[in-house]
Coordinates of C-alpha atoms in Angstrom, one line a residue:
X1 CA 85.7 15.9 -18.4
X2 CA 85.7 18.4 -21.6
X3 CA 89.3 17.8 -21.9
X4 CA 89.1 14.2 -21.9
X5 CA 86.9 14.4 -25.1
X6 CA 89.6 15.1 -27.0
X7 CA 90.8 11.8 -26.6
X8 CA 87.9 10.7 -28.6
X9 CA 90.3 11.0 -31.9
X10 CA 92.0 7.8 -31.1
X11 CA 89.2 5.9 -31.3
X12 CA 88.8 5.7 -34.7
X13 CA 92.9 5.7 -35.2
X14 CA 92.9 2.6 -32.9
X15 CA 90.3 1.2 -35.3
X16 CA 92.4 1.8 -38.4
X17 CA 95.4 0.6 -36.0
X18 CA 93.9 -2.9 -36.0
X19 CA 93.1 -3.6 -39.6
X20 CA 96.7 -1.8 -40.6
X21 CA 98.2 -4.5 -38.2
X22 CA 100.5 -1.8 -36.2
X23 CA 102.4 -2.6 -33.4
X24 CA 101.3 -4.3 -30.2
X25 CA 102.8 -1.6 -28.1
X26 CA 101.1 0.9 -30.2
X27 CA 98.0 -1.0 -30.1
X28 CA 98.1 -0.8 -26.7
X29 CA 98.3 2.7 -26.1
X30 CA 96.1 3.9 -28.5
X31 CA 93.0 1.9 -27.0
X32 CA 94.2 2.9 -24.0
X33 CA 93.8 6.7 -24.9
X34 CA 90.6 5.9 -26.4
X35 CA 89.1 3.9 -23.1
X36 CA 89.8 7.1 -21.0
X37 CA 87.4 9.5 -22.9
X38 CA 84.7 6.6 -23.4
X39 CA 84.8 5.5 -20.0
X40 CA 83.9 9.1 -19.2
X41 CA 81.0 9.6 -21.4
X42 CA 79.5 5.7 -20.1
X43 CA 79.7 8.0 -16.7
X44 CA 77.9 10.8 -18.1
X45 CA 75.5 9.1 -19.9
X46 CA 74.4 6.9 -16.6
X47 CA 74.2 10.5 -14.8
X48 CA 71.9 12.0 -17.5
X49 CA 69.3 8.8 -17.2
X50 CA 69.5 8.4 -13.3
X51 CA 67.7 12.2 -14.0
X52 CA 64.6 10.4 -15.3
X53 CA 64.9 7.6 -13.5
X54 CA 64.7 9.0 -10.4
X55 CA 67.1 9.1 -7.1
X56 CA 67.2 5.5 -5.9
X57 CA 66.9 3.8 -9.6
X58 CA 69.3 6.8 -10.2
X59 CA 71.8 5.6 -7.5
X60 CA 71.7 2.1 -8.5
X61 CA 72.4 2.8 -12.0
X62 CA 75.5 5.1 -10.8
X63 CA 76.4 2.1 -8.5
X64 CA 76.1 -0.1 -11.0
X65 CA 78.0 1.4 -13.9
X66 CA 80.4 2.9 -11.9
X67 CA 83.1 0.0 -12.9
X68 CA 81.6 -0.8 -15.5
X69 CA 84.6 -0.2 -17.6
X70 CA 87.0 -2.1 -15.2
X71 CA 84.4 -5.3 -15.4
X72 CA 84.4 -5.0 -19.5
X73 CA 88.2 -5.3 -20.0
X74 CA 88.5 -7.5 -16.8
X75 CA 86.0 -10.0 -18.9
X76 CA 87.8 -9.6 -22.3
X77 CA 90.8 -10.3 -20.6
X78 CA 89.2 -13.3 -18.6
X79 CA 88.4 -14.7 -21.9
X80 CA 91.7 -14.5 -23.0
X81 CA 93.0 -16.2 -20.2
X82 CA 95.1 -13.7 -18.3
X83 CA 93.6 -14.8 -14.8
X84 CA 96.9 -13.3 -13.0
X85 CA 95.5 -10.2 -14.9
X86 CA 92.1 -9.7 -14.2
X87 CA 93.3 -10.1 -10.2
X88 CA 95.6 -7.9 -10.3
X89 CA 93.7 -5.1 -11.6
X90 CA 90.9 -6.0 -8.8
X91 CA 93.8 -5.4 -6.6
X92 CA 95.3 -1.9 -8.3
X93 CA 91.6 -0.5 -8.7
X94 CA 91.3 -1.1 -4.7
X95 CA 94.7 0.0 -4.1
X96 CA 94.6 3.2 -6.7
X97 CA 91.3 4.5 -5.7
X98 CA 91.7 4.7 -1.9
X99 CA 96.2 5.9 -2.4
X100 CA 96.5 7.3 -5.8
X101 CA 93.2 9.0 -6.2
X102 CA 92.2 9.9 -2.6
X103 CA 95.6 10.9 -1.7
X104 CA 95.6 13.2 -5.1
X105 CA 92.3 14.9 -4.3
X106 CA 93.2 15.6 -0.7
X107 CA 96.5 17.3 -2.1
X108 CA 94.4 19.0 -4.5
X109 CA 91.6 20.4 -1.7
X110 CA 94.7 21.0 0.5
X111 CA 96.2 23.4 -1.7
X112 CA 93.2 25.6 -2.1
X113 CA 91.8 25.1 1.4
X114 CA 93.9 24.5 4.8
X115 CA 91.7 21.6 5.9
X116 CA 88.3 20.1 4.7
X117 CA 85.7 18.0 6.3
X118 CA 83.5 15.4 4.8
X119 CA 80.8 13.6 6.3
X120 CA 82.4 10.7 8.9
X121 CA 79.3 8.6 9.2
X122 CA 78.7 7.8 5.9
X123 CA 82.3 7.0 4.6
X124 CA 83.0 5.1 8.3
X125 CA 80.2 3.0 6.8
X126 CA 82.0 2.6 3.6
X127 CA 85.5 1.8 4.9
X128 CA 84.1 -0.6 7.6
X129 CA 82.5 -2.6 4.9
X130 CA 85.9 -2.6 2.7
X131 CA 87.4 -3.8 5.4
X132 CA 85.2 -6.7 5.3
X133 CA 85.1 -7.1 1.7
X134 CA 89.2 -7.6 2.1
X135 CA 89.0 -10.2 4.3
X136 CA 86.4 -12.1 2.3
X137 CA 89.4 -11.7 -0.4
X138 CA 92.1 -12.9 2.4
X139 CA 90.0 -16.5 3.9
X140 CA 90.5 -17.8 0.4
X141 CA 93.8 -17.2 0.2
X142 CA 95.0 -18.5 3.8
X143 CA 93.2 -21.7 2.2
X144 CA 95.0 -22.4 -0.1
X145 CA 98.1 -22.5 2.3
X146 CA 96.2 -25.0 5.1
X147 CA 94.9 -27.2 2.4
X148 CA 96.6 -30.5 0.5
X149 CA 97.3 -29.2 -3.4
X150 CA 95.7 -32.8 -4.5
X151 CA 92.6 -31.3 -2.6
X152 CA 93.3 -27.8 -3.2
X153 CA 92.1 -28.2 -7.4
X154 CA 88.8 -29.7 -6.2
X155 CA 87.6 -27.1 -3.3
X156 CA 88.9 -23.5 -4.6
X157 CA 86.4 -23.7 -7.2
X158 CA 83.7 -24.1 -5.3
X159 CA 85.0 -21.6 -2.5
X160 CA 85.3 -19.0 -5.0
X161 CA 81.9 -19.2 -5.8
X162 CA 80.2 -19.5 -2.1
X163 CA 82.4 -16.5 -1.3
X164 CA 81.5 -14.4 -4.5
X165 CA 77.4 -15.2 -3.4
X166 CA 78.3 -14.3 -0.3
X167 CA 80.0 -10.8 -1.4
X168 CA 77.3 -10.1 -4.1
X169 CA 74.4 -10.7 -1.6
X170 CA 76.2 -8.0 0.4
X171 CA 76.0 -6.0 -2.3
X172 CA 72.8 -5.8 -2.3
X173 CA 72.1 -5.4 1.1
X174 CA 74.8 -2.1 0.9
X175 CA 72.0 -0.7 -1.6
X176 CA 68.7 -1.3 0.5
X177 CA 71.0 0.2 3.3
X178 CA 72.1 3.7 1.6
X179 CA 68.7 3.6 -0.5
X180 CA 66.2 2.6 2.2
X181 CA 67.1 2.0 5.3
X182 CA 69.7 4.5 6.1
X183 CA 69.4 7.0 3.2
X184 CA 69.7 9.6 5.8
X185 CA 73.1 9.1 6.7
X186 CA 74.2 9.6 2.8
X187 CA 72.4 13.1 3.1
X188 CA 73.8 15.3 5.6
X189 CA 75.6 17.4 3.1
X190 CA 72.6 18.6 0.8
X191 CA 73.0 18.5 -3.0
X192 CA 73.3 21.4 -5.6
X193 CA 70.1 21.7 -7.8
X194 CA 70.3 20.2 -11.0
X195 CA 69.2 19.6 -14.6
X196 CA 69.3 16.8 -16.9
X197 CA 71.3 18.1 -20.3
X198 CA 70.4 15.3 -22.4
X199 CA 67.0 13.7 -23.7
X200 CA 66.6 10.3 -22.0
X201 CA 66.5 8.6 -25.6
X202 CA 69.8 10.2 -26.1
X203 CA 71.3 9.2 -23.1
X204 CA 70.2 5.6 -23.8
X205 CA 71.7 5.8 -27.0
X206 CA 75.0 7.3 -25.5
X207 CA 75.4 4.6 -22.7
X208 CA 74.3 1.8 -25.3
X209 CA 76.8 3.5 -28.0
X210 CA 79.8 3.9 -25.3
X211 CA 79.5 0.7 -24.0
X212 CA 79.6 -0.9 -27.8
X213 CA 83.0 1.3 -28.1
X214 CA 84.4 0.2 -24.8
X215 CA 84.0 -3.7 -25.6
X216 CA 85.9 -3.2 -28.9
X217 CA 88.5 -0.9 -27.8
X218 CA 88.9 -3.6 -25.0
X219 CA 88.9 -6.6 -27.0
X220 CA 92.3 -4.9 -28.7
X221 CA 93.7 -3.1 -25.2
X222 CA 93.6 -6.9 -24.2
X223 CA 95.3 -8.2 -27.8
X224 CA 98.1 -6.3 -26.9
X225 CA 98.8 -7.1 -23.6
X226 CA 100.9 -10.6 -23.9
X227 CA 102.6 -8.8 -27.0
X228 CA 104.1 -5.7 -25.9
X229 CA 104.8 -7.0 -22.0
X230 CA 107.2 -9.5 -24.1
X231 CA 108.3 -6.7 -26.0
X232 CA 109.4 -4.1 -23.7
X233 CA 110.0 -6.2 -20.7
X234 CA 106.9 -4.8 -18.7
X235 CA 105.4 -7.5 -16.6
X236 CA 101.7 -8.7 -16.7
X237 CA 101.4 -8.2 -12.9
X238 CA 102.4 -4.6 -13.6
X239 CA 100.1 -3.7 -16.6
X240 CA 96.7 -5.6 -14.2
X241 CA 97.9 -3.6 -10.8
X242 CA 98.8 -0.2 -12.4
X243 CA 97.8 0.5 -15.4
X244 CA 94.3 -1.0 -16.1
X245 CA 92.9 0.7 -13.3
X246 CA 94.3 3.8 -14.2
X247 CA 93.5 3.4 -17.5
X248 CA 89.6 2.3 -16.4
X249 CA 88.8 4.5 -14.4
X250 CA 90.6 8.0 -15.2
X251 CA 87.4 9.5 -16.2
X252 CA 85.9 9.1 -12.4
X253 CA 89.6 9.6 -10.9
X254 CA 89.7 13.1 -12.4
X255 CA 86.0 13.9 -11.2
X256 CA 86.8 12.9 -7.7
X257 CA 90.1 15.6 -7.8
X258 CA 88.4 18.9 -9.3
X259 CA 85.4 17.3 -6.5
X260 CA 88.1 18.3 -3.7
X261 CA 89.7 21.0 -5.6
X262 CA 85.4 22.4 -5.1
X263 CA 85.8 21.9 -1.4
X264 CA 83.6 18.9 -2.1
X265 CA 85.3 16.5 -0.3
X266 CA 82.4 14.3 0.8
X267 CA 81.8 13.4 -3.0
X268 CA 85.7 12.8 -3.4
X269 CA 85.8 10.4 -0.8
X270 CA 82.7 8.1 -1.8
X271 CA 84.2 8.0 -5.8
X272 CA 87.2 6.6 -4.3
X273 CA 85.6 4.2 -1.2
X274 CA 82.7 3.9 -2.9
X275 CA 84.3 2.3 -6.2
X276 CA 86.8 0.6 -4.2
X277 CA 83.9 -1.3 -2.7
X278 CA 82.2 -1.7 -5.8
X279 CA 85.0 -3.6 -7.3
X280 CA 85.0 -6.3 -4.6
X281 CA 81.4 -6.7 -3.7
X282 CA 80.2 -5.9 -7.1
X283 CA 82.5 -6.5 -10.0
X284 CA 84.6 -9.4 -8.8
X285 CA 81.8 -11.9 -7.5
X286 CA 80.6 -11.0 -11.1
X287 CA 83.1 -12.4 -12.6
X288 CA 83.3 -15.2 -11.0
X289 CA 80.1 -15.7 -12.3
X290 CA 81.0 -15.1 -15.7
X291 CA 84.1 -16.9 -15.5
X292 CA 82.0 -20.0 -15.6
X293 CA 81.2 -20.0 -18.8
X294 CA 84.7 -20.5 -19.8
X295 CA 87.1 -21.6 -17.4
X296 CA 86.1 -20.9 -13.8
X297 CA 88.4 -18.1 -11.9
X298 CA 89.7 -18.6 -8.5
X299 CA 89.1 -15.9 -6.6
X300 CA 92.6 -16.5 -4.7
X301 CA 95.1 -13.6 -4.7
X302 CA 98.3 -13.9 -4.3
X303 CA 100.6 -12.4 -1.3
X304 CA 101.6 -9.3 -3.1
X305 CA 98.1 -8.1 -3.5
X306 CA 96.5 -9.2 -0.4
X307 CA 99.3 -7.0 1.5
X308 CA 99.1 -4.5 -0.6
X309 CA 94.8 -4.3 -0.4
X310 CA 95.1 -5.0 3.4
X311 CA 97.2 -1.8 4.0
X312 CA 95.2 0.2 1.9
X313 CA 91.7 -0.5 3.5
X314 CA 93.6 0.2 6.8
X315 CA 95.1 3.3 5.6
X316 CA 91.3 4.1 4.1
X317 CA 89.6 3.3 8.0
X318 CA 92.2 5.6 9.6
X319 CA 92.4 8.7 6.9
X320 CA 87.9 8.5 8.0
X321 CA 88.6 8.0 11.5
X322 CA 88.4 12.2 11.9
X323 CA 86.7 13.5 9.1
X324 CA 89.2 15.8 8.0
X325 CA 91.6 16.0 5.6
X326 CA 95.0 18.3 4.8
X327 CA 97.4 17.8 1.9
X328 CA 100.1 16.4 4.1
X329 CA 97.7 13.2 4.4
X330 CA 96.9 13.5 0.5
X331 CA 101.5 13.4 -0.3
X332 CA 101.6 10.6 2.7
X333 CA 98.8 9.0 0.6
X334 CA 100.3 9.1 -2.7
X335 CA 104.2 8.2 -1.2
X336 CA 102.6 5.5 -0.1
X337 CA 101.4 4.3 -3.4
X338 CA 104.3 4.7 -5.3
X339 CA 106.2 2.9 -3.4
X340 CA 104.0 0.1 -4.2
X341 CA 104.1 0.8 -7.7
X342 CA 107.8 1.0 -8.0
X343 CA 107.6 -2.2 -6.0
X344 CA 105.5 -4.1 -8.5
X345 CA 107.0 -2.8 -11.5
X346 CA 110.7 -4.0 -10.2
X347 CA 108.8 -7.4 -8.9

């Protein structure tokens, strides 16, 4: 996390950047660099309060803002009208977080440690309900095949939204469930003491400060996406499914690899279930509701995705089918997703 504060310095160059007019390209990777590092200390920052909060405010905050990145440039990006975009990296944060990112920190734990456990219950609980949240993605998407295209533009609108209410009110429940009901499952492994480092009214100010940042820096990631995919032949498809995820949510990836690199595995595998949950149930019913205050998103993916999200919720249900993990599963894992993103970037 201490490294990736050195990326603050291109937040202020990606400022300058914009009012000097540089290169789209340029543009793009410098807000890009400058994301990684805020996205971090929004993470931090939500940590600090959920201290003073206490555990189950504490917990929803954590849940709460932990995509809150992906849903900011996933917003700007709505409003620019790069739907295929926004999609797509609903799709790539699913697909990263449970190939890319679980299959790094198991190679990571694997290296130091022959084999590590984690606590089956409680991730069986998570991958069950991803496996659901996929096929709440998948209905709308056989619809549109079944259904005449002069019908098709006056029922995907309002299927999109049942099935977002229908995802977010299952969102909920997920909290009452690991907050309430079933709390005890999510504690079987007990936590480490510790401390808040920050004052609360700095930790406000942080989050509030952060979350300014991210909105600008992605306001001008987003600027720059039409731009430099025209100029250097990258598709859109590729940029939503691969790198805006990536980009999003580096801060969290990198805390969920030194987590197994700790023999912490249990925590490794919730950052990556857990936020690949969160950006079904949570994040993309939300912008479907936002979506309606410009021009209404369909939440209908398209075959590429809904392969590539039902084979990684699969792959997530098996790999928490034992509660054990090696670094031959974490290189099987991460095969696995470059193959895909070789495939997309060709496609």
């Amino acid at each position: 996390m201490k490294i990736l504060r050195f990326l603050l310095i291109f937040v202020p160059i990606s400022i300058v950047g914009e009012f000097m007019h540089f290169s789209p390209t340029l543009m793009f990777i410098l807000s890009a660099l400058a994301i990684i590092p805020l996205a971090g200390i929004m993470g931090e920052a939500t940590e600090e309060i959920s201290f003073y909060s206490g555990p189950r405010i504490g917990g929803f905050l954590n849940a709460t803002f932990g995509n809150a990145t992906e849903l900011i440039i996933a917003f700007f990006a709505m409003q620019a009208g790069l739907f295929d975009v926004v999609k797509a990296s609903i799709a790539g944060s699913v697909i990263g977080n449970i190939l890319l990112v679980l299959g790094a920190s198991m190679l990571m734990g694997g290296i130091k440690f022959k084999s590590q456990t984690f606590n089956k219950q409680s991730i069986e609980v998570s991958s069950s309900m991803l496996l659901f949240a996929v096929i709440g993605l998948t209905v709308p998407a056989i619809f549109t095949h079944t259904v005449a295209a002069d019908l098709l533009n006056t029922r995907y609108e309002g299927l999109s939204i049942t099935v977002a209410v229908i995802m977010f009110a299952i969102y909920l429940m997920s909290l009452y469930f690991s907050f309430y009901t079933h709390k005890d499952i999510y504690s079987a492994v007990p936590e480490e003491e510790a401390t808040p480092k920050w004052s609360l009214n700095k930790a406000i100010a942080v989050l509030v400060g952060a979350t300014v940042l991210i909105g600008v820096e992605s306001e001008m990631f987003v600027g720059a996406v039409e731009p430099m995919t025209e100029a250097i032949g990258l598709s859109e498809f590729f940029v939503g499914i691969i790198l805006v995820p990536i980009i999003g949510n580096a801060a969290e990836h990198s805390t969920a690899i030194v987590m197994a690199y700790k023999n912490k595995m249990d925590v490794a595998m919730e950052i990556a279930i857990g936020s690949s949950l969160q950006m079904i149930l949570f994040v993309t019913p939300v912008l479907i509701f936002l979506s309606l205050l410009f021009t209404p998103m369909s939440i209908i993916f398209n075959e590429f995705e809904l392969v590539a999200l039902v084979l990684s919720v699969l792959i997530a249900n098996r790999v928490a089918s034992d509660g054990e993990s090696n670094w031959l599963e974490g290189v099987q894992l991460l095969a696995v997703y470059l193959i895909m993103a070789v495939s997309f970037f060709i496609l």
